[in-house]
Short mmCIF file of C-alpha atoms and ligand atoms in Angstrom, two decimals:
data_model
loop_
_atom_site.label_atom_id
_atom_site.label_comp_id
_atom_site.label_asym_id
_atom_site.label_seq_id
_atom_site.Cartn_x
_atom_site.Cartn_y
_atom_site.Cartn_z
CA UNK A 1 0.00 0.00 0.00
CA UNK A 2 1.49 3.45 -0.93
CA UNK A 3 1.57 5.25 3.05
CA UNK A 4 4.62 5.95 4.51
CA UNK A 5 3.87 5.74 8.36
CA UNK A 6 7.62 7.72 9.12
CA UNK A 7 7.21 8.47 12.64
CA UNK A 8 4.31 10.68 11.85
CA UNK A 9 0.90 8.96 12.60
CA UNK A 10 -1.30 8.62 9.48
CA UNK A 11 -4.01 10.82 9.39
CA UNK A 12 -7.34 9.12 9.17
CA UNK A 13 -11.20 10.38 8.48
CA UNK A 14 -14.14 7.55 8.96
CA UNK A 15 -17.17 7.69 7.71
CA UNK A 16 -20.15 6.66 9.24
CA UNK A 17 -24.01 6.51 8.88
CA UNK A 18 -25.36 5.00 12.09
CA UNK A 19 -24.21 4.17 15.31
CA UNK A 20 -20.58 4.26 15.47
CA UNK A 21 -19.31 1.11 17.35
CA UNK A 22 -16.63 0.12 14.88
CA UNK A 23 -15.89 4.17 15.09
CA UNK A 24 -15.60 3.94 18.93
CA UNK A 25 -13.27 0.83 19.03
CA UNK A 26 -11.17 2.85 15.96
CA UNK A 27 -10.92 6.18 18.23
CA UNK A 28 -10.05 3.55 21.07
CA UNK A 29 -7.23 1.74 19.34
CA UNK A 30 -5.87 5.22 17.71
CA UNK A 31 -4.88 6.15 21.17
CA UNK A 32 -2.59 3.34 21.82
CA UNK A 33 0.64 3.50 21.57
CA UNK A 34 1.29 1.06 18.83
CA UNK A 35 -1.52 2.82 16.59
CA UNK A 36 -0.57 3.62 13.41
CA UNK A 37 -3.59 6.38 12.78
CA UNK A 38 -4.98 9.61 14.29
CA UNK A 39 -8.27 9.90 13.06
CA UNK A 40 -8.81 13.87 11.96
CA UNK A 41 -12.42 13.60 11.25
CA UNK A 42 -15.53 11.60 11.57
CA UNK A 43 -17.70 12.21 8.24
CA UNK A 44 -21.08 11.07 8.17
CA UNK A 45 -24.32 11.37 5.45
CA UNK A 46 -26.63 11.50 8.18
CA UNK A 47 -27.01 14.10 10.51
CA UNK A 48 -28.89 12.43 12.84
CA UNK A 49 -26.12 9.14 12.86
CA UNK A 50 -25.92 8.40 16.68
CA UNK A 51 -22.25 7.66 15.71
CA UNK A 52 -21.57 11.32 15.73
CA UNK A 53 -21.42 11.62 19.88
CA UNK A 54 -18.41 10.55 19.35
CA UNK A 55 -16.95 13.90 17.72
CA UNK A 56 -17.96 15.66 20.98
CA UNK A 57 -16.79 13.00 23.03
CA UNK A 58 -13.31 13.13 21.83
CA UNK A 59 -13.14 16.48 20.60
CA UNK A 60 -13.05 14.74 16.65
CA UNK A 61 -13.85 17.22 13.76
CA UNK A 62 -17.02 16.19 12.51
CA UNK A 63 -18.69 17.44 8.88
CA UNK A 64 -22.08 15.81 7.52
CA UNK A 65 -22.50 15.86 3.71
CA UNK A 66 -25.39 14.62 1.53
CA UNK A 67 -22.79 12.73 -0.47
CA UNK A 68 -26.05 12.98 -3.38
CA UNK A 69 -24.17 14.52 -6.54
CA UNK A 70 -20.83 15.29 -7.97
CA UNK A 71 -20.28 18.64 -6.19
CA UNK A 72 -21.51 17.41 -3.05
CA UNK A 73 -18.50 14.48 -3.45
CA UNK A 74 -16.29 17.37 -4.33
CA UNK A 75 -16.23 19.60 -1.30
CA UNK A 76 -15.87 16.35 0.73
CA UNK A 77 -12.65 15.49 -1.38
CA UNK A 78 -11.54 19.43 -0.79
CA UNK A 79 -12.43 19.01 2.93
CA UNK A 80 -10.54 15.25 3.22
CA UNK A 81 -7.34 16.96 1.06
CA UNK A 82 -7.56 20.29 3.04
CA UNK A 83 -7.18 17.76 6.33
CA UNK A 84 -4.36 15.98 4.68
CA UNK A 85 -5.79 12.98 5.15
CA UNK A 86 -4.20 9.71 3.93
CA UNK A 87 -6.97 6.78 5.21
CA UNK A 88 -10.28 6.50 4.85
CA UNK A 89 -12.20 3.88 6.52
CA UNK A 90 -16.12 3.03 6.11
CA UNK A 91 -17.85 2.06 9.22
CA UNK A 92 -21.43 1.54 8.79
CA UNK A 93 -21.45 4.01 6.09
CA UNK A 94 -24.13 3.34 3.70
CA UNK A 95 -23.42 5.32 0.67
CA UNK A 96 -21.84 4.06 -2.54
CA UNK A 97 -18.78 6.50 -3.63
CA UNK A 98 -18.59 7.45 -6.65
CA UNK A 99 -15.47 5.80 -9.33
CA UNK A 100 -13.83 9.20 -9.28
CA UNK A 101 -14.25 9.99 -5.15
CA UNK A 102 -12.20 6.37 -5.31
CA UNK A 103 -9.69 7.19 -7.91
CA UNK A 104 -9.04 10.45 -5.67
CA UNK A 105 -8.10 8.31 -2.70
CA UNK A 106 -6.75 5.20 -4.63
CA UNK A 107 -5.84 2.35 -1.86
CA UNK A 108 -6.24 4.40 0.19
CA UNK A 109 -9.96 3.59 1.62
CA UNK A 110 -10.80 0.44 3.54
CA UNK A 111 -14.40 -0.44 4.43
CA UNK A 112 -15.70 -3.64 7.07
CA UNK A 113 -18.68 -5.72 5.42
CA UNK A 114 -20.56 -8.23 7.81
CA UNK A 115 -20.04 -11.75 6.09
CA UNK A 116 -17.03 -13.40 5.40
CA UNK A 117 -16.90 -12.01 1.63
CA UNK A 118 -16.57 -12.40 -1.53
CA UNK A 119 -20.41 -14.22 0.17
CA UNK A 120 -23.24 -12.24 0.89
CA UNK A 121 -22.43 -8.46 -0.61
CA UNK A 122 -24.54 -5.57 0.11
CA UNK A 123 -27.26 -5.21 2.33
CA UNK A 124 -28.81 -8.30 4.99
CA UNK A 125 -25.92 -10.51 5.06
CA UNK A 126 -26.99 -12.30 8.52
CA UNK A 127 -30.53 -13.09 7.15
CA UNK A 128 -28.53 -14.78 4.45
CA UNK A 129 -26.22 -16.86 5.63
CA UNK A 130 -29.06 -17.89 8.33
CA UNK A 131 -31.28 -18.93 5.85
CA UNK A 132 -28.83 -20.73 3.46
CA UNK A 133 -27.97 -22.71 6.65
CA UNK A 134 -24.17 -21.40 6.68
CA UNK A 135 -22.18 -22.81 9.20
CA UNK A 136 -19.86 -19.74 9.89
CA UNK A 137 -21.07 -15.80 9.22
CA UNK A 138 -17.97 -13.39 9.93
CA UNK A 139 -16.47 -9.83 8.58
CA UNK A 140 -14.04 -8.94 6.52
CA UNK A 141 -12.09 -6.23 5.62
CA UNK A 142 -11.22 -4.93 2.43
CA UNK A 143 -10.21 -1.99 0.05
CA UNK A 144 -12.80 -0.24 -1.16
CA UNK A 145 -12.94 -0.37 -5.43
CA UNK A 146 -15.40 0.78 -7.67
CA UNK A 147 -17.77 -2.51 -7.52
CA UNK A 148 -19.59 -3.00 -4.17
CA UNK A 149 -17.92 -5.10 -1.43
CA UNK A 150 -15.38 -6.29 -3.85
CA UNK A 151 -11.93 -5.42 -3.49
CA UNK A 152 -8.89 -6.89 -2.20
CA UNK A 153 -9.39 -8.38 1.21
CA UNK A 154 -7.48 -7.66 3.83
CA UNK A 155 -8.26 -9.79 6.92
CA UNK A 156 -11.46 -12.04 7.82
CA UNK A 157 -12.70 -13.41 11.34
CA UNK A 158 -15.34 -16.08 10.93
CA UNK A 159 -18.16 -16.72 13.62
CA UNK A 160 -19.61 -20.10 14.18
CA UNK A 161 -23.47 -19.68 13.52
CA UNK A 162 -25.66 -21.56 16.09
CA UNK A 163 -29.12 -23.31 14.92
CA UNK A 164 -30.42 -20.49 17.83
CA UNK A 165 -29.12 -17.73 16.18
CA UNK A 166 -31.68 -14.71 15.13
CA UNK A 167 -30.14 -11.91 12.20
CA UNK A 168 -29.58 -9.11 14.94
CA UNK A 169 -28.06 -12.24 17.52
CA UNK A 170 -25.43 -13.01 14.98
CA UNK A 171 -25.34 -9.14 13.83
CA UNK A 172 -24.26 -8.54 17.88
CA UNK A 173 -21.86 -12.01 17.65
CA UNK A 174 -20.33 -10.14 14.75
CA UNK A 175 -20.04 -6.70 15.71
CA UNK A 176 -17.67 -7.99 18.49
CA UNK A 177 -15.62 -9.41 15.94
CA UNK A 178 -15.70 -6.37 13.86
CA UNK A 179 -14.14 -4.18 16.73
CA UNK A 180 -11.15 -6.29 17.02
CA UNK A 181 -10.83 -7.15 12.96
CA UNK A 182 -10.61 -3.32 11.98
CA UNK A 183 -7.47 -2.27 14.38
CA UNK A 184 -5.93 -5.86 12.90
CA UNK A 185 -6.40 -4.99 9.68
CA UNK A 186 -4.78 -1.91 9.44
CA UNK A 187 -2.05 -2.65 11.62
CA UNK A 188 -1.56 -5.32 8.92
CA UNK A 189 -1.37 -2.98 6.22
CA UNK A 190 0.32 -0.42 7.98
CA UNK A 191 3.16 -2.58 9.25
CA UNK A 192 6.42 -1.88 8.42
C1 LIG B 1 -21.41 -3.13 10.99
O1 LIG B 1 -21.90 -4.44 11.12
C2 LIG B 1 -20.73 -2.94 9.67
O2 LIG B 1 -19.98 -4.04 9.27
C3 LIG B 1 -21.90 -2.73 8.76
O3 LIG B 1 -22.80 -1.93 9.50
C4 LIG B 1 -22.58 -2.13 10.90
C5 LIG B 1 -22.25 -0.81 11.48
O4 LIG B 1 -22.15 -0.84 12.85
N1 LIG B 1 -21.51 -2.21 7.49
P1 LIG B 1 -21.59 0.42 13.64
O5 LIG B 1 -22.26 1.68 13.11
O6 LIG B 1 -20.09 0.47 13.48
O7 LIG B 1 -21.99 0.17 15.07
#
């Protein structure tokens, strides 16, 4: 991956559209010691994302965008350059970006998807894998491409899948997976 870590930490944005776990356990593992990021901003399409306490909470730069057109994507590029930021990571963020957002931040964007990909893309991956009688759901991490859930994958954890397992059981099962794959993943990238 082209990002020099140097003995600077590697300025990060994340982008959200909800609640903001996997943002938490990023802020969390930012402040360690062995962190290769400082996340600069949180970024979010939805002002009302509960995700967004977390700007207040630890004093994070936050900026909501409608992310709906071309010029909308460009004063978030302007806003992400103007930062100097070098990583972008999806959390929850529910908006496709657009092939030339992408090409603007080329390898450098990551995003978490809950099911052990290239299975289940998009939306309602834990209803899936429930009712195709999987034996493991998971997440993965991965760079973010122009096609949806499809690039290069980074790391994966799977999750067993018991028969009493609901969609928002195994979402929860997952989640605590999630917050524990992200900080692996880009330590992994990241690693000198
Ligand atoms: C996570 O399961 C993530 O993989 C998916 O949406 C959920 C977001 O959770 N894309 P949170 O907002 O990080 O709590």
């Amino acid at each position: 991956m082209a990002l020099s870590t140097g003995s600077n930490k590697i300025k990060t944005a994340i982008f959200i559209s909800g609640t903001g776990s996997n943002l938490k356990s990023l802020i969390k593992f930012s402040k360690l010691k062995k962190s290769p990021i400082i996340i600069k901003m949180i970024i979010s399409n939805n002002s009302k994302a509960k995700g967004l306490q977390y700007s207040k909470i630890y004093k994070i730069k936050k900026k909501v965008f409608d992310f709906k057109n071309v010029l909308s994507e460009k004063k978030i590029i302007n806003e992400l350059k103007k930062n100097n930021i070098d990583l972008i990571c999806l959390a929850g963020f529910m908006k496709i970006l657009s092939k030339s957002f992408i090409k603007n931040f080329k390898g450098k964007i990551l995003n978490i998807h809950p099911s052990l990909l290239p299975k289940y893309k998009g939306l309602n991956t834990h209803e899936k894998a429930i009712k195709n009688k999987d034996k493991y759901s998971g997440c993965t991490v991965h760079f973010v491409n122009s096609r949806l859930d499809s690039g290069k994958i980074i790391s994966q954890k799977k999750v067993r899948i018991s028969k009493f397992d609901t969609p928002s059981i195994l979402a929860k099962k997952v989640l605590i997976q999630e917050h524990k794959l992200y900080p692996a993943a880009i330590l992994k990238i990241l690693s000198l």
